[in-house]
JSON list of N, CA, C and O in Angstrom, two decimals:
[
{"chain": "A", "resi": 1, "resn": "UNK", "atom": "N", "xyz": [-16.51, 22.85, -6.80]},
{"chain": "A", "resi": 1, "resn": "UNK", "atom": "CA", "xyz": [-16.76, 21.44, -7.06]},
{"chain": "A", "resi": 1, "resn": "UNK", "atom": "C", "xyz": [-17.82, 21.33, -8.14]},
{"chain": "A", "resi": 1, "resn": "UNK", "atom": "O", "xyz": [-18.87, 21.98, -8.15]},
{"chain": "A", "resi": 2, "resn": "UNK", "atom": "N", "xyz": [-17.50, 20.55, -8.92]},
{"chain": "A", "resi": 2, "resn": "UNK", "atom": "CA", "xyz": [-18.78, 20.22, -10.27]},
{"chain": "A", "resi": 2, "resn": "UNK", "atom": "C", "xyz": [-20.41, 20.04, -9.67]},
{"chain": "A", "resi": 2, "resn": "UNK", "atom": "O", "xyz": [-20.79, 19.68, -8.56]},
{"chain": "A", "resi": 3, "resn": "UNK", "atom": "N", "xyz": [-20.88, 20.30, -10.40]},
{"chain": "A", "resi": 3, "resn": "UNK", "atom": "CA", "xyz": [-22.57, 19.51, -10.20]},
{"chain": "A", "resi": 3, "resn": "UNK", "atom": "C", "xyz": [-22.12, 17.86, -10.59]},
{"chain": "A", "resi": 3, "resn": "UNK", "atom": "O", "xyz": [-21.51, 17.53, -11.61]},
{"chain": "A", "resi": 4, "resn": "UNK", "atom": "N", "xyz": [-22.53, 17.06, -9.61]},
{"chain": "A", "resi": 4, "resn": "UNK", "atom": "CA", "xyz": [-22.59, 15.35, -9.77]},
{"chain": "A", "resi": 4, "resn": "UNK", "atom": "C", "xyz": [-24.06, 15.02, -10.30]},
{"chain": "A", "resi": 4, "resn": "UNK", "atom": "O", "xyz": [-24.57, 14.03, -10.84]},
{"chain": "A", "resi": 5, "resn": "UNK", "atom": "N", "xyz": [-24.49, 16.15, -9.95]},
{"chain": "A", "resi": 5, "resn": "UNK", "atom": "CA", "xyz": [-26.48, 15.49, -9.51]},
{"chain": "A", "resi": 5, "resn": "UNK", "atom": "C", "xyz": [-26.85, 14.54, -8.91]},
{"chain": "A", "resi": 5, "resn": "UNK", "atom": "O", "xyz": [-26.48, 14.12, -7.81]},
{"chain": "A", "resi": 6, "resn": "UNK", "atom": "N", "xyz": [-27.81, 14.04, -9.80]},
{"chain": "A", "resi": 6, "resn": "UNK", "atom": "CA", "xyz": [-28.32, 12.73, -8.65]},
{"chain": "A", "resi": 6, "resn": "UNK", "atom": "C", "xyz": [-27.61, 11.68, -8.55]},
{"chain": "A", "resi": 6, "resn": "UNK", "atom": "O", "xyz": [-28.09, 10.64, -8.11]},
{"chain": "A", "resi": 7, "resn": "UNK", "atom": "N", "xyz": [-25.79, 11.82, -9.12]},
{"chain": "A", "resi": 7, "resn": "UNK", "atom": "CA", "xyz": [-24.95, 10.55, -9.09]},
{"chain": "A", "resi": 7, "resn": "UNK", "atom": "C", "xyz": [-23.95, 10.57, -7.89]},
{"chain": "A", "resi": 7, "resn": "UNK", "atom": "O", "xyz": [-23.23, 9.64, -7.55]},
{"chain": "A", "resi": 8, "resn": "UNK", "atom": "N", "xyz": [-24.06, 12.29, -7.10]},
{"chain": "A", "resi": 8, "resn": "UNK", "atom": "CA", "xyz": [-22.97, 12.64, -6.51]},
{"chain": "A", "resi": 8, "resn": "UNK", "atom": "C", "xyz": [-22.64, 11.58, -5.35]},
{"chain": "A", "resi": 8, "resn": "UNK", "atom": "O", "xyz": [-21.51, 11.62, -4.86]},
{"chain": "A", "resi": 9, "resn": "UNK", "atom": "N", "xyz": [-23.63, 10.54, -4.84]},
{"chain": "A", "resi": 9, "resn": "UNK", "atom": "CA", "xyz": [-23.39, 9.80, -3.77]},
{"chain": "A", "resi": 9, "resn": "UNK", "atom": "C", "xyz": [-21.94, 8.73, -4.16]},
{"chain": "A", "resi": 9, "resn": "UNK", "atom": "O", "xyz": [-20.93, 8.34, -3.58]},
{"chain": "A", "resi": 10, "resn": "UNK", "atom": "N", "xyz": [-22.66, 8.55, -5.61]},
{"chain": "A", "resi": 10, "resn": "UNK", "atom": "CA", "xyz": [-21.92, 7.23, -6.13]},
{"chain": "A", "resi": 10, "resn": "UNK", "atom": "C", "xyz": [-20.56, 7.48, -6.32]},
{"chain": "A", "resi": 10, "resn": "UNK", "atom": "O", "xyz": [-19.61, 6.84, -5.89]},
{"chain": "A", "resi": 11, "resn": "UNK", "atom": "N", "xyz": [-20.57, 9.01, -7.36]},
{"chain": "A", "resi": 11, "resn": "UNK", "atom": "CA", "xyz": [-19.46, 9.56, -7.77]},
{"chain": "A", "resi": 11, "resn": "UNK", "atom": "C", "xyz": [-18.39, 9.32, -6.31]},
{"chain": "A", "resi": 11, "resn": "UNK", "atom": "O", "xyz": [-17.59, 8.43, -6.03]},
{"chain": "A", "resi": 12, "resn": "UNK", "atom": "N", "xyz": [-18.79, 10.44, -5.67]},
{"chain": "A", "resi": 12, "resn": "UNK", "atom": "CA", "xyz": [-17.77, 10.56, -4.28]},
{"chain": "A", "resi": 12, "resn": "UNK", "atom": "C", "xyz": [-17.80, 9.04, -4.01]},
{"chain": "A", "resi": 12, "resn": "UNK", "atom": "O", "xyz": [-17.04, 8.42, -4.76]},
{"chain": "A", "resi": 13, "resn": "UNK", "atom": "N", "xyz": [-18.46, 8.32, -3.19]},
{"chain": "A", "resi": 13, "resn": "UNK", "atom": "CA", "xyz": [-18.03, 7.07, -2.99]},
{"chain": "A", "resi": 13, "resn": "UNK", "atom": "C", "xyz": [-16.97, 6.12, -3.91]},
{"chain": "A", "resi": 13, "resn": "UNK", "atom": "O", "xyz": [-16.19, 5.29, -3.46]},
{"chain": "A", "resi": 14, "resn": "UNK", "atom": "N", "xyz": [-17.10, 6.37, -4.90]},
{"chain": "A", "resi": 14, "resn": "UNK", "atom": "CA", "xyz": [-16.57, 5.37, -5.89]},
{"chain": "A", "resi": 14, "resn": "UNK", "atom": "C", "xyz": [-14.63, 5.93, -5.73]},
{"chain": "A", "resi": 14, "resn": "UNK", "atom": "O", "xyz": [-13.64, 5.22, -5.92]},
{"chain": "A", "resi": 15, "resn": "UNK", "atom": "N", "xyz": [-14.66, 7.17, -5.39]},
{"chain": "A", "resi": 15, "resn": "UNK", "atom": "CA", "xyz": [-13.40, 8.34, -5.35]},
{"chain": "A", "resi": 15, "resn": "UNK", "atom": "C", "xyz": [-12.66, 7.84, -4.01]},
{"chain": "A", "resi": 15, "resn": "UNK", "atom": "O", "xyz": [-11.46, 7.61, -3.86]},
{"chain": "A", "resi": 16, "resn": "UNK", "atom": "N", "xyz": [-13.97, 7.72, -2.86]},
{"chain": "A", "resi": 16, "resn": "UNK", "atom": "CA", "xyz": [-13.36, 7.10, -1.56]},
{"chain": "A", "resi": 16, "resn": "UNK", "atom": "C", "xyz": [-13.04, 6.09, -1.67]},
{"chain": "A", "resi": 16, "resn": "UNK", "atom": "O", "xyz": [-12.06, 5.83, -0.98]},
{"chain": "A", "resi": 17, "resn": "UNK", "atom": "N", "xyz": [-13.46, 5.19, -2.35]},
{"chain": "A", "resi": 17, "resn": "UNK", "atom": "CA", "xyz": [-13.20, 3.61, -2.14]},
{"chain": "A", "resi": 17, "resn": "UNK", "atom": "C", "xyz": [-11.59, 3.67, -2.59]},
{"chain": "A", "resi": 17, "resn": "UNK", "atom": "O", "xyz": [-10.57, 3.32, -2.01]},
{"chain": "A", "resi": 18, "resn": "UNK", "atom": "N", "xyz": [-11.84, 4.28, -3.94]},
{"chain": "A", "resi": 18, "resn": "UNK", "atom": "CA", "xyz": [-10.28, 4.21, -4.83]},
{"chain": "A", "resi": 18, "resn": "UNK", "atom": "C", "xyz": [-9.08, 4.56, -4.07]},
{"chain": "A", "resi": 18, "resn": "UNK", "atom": "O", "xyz": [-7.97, 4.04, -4.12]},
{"chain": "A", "resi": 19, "resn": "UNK", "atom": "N", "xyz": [-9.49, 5.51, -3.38]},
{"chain": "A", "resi": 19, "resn": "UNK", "atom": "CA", "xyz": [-8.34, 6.63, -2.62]},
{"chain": "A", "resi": 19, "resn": "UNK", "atom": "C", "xyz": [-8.35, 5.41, -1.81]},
{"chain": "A", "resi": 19, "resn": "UNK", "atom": "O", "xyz": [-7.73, 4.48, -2.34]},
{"chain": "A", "resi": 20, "resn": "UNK", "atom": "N", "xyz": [-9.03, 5.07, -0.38]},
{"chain": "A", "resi": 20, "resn": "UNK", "atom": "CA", "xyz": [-8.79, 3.79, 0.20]},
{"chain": "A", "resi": 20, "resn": "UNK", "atom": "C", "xyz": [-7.72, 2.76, 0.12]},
{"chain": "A", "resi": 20, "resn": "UNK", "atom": "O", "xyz": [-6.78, 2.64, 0.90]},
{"chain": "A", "resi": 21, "resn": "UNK", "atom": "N", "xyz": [-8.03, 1.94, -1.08]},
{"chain": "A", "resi": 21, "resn": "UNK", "atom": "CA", "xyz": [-7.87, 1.05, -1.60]},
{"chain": "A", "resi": 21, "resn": "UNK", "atom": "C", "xyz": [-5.86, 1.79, -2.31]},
{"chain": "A", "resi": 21, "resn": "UNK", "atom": "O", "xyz": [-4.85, 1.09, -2.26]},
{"chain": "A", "resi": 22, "resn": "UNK", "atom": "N", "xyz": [-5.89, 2.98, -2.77]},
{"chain": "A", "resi": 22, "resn": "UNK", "atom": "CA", "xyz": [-4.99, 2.95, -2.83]},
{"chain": "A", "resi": 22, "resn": "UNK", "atom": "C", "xyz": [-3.93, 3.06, -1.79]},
{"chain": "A", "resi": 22, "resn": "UNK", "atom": "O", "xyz": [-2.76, 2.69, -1.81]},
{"chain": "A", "resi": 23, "resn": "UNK", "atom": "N", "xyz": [-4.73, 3.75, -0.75]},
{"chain": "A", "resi": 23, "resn": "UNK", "atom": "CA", "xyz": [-3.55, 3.75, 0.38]},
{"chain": "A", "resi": 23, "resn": "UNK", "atom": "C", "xyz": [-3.01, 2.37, 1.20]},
{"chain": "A", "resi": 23, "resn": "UNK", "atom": "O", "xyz": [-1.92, 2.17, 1.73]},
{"chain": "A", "resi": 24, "resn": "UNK", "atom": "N", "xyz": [-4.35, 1.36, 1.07]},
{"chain": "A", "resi": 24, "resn": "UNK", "atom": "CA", "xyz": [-3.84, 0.21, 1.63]},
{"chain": "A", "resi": 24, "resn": "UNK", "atom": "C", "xyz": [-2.78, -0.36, 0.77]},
{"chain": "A", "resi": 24, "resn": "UNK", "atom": "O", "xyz": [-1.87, -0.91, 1.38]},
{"chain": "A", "resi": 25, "resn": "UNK", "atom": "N", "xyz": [-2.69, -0.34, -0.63]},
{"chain": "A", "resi": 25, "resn": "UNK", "atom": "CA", "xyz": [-2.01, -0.85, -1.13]},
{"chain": "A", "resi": 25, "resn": "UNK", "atom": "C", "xyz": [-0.28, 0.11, -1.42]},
{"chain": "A", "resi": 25, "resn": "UNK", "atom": "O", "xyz": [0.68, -0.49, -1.89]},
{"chain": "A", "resi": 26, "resn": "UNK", "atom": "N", "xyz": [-0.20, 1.53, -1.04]},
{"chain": "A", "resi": 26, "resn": "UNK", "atom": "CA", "xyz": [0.75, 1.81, -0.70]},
{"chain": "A", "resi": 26, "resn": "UNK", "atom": "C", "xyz": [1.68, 1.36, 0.51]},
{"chain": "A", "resi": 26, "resn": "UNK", "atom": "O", "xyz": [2.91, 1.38, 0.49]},
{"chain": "A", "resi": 27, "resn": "UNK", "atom": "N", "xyz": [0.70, 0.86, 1.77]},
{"chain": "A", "resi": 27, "resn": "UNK", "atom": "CA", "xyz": [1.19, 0.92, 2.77]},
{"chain": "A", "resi": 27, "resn": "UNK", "atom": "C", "xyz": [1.57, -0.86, 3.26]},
{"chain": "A", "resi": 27, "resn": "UNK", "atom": "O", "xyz": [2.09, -1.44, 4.22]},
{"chain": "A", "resi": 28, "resn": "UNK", "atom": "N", "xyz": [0.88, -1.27, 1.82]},
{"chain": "A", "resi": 28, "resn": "UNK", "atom": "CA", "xyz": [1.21, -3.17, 2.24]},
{"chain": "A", "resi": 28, "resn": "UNK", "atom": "C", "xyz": [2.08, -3.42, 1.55]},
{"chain": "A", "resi": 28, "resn": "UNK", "atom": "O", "xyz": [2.53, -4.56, 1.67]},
{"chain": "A", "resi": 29, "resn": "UNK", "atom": "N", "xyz": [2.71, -2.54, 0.53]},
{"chain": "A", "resi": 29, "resn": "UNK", "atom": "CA", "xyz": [3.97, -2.61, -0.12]},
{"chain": "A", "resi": 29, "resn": "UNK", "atom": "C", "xyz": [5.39, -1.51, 0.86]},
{"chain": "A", "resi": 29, "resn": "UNK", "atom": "O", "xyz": [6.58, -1.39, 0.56]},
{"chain": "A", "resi": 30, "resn": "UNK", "atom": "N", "xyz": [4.84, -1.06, 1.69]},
{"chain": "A", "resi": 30, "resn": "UNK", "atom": "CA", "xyz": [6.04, -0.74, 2.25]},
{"chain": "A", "resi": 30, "resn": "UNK", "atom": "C", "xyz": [6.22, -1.15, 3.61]},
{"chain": "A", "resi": 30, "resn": "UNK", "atom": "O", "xyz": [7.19, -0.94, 4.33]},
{"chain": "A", "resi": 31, "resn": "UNK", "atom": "N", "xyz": [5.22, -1.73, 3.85]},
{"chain": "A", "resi": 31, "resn": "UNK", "atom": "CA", "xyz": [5.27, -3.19, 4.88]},
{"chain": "A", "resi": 31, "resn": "UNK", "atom": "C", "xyz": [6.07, -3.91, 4.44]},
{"chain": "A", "resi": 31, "resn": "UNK", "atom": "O", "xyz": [7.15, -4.11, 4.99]},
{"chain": "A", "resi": 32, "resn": "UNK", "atom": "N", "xyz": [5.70, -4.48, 3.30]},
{"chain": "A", "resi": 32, "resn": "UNK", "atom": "CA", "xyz": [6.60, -6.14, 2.55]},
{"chain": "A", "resi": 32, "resn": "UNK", "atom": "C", "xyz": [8.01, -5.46, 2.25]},
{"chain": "A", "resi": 32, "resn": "UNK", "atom": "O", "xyz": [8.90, -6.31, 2.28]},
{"chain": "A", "resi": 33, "resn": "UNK", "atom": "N", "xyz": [8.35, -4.54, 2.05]},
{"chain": "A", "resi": 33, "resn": "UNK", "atom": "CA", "xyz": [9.50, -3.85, 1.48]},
{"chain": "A", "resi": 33, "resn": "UNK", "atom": "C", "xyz": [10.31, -3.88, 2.92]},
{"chain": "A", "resi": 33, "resn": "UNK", "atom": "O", "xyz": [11.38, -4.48, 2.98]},
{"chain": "A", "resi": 34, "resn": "UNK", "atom": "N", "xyz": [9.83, -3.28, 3.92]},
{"chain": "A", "resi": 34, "resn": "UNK", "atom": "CA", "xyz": [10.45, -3.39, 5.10]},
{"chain": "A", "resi": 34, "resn": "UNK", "atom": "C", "xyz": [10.97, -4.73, 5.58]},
{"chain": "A", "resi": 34, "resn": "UNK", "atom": "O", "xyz": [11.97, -4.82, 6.30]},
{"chain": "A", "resi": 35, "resn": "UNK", "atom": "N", "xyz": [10.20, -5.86, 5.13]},
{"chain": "A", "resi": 35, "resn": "UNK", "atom": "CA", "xyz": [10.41, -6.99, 5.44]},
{"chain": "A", "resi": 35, "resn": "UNK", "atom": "C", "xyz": [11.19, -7.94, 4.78]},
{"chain": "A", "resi": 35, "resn": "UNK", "atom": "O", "xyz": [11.77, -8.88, 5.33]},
{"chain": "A", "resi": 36, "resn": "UNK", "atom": "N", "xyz": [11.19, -7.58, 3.27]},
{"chain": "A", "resi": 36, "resn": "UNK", "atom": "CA", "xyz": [12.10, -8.30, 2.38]},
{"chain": "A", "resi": 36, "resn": "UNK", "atom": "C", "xyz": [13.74, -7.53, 2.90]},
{"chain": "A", "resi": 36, "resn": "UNK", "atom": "O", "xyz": [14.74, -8.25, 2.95]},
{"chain": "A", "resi": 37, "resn": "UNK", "atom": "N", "xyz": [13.81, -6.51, 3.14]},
{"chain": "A", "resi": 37, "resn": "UNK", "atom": "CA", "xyz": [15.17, -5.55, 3.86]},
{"chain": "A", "resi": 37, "resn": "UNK", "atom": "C", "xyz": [15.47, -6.64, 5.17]},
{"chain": "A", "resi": 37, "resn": "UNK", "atom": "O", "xyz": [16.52, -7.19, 5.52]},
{"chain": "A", "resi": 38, "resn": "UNK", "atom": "N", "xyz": [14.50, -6.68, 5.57]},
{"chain": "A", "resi": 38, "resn": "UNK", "atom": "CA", "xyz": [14.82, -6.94, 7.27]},
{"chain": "A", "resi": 38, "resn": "UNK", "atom": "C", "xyz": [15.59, -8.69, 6.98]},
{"chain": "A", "resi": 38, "resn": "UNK", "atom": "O", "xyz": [16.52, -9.10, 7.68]},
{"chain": "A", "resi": 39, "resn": "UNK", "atom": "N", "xyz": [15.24, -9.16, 6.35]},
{"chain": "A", "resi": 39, "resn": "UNK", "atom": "CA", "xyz": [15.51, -10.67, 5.36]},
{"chain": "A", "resi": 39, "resn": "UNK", "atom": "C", "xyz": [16.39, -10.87, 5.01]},
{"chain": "A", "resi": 39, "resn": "UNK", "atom": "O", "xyz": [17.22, -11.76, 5.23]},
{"chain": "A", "resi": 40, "resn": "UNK", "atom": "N", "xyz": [16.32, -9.56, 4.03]},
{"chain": "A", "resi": 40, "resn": "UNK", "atom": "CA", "xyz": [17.72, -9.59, 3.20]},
{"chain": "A", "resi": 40, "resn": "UNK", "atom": "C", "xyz": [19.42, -9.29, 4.47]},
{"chain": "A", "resi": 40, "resn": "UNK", "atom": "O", "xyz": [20.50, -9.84, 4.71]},
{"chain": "A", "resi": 41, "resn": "UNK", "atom": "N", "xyz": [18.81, -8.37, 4.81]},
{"chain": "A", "resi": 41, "resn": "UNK", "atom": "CA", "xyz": [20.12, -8.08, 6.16]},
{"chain": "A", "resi": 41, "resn": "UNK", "atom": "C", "xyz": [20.34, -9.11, 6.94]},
{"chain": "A", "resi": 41, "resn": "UNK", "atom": "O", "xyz": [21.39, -9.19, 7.59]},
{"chain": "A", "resi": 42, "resn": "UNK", "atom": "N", "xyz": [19.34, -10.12, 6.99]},
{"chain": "A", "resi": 42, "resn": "UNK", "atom": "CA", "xyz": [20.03, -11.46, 8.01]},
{"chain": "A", "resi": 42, "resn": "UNK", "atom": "C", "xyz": [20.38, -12.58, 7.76]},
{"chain": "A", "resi": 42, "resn": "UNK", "atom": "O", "xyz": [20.85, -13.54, 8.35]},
{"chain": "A", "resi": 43, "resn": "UNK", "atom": "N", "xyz": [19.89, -12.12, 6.13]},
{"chain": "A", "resi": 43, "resn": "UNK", "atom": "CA", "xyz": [20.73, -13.03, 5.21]},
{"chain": "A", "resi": 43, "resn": "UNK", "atom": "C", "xyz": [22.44, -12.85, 5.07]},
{"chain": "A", "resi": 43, "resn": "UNK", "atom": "O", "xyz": [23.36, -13.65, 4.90]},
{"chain": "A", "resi": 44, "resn": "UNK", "atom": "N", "xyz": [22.39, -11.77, 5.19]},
{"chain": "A", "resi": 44, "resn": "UNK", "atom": "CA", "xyz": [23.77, -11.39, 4.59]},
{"chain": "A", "resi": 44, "resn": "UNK", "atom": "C", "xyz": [25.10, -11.09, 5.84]},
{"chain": "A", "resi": 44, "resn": "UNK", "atom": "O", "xyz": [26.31, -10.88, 5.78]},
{"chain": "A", "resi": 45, "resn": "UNK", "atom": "N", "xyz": [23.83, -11.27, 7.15]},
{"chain": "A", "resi": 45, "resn": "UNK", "atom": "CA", "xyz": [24.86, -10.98, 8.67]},
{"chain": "A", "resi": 45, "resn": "UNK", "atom": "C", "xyz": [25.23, -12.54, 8.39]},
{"chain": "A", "resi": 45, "resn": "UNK", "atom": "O", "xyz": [26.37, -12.93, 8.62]},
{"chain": "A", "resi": 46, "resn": "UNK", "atom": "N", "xyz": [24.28, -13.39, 7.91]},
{"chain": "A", "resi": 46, "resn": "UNK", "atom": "CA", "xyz": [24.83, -15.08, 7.99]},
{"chain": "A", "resi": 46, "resn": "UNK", "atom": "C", "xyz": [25.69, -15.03, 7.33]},
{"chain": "A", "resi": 46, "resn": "UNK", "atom": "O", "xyz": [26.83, -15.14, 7.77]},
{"chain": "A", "resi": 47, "resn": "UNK", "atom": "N", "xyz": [25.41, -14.84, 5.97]},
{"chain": "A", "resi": 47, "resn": "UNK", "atom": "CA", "xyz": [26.62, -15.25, 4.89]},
{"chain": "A", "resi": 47, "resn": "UNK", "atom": "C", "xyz": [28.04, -14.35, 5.40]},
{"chain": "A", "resi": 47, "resn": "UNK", "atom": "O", "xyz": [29.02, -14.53, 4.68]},
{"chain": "A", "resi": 48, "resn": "UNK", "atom": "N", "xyz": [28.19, -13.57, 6.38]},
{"chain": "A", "resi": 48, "resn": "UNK", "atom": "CA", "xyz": [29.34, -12.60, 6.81]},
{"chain": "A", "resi": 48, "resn": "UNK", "atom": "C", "xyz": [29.76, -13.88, 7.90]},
{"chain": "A", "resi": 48, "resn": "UNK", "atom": "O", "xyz": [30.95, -13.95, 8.20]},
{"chain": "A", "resi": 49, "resn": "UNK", "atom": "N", "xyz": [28.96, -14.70, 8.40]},
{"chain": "A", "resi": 49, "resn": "UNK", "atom": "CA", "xyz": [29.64, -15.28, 9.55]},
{"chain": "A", "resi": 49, "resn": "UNK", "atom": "C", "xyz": [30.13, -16.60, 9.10]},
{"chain": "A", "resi": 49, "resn": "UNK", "atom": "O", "xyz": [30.88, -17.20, 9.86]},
{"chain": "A", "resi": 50, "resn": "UNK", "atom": "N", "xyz": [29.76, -17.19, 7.86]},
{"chain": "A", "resi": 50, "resn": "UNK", "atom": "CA", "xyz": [29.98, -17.51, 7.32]},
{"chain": "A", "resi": 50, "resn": "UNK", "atom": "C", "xyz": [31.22, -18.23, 5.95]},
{"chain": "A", "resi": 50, "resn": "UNK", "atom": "O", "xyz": [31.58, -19.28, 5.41]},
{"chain": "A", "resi": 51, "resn": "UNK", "atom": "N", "xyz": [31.49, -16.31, 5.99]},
{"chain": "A", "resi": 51, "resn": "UNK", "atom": "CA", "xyz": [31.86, -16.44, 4.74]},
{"chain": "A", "resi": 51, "resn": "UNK", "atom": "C", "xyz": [33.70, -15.91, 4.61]},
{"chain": "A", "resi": 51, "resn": "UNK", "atom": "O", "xyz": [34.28, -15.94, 3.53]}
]
């Protein structure tokens, strides 16, 4: 691992936040993804009963 010096608190923190922040935002897009599917399929069981 590099020398940070006297920034290493910030450095690493700034790395955690990112990493964080990216996983929430992986995991709230495959939330909504699950949900636009789940939508879309009961859209389309209607338009079958429908149609």
């Amino acid at each position: 691992m590099p020398d940070l010096g006297k920034y290493a608190v910030e450095v690493l923190s700034a790395y955690a936040v990112s990493l964080l922040l990216l996983a929430v935002l992986v995991l709230w897009t495959l939330r909504r993804g699950r949900a636009a599917r789940a939508t879309l399929d009961a859209a389309e069981k209607e338009a079958g009963r429908h149609g």
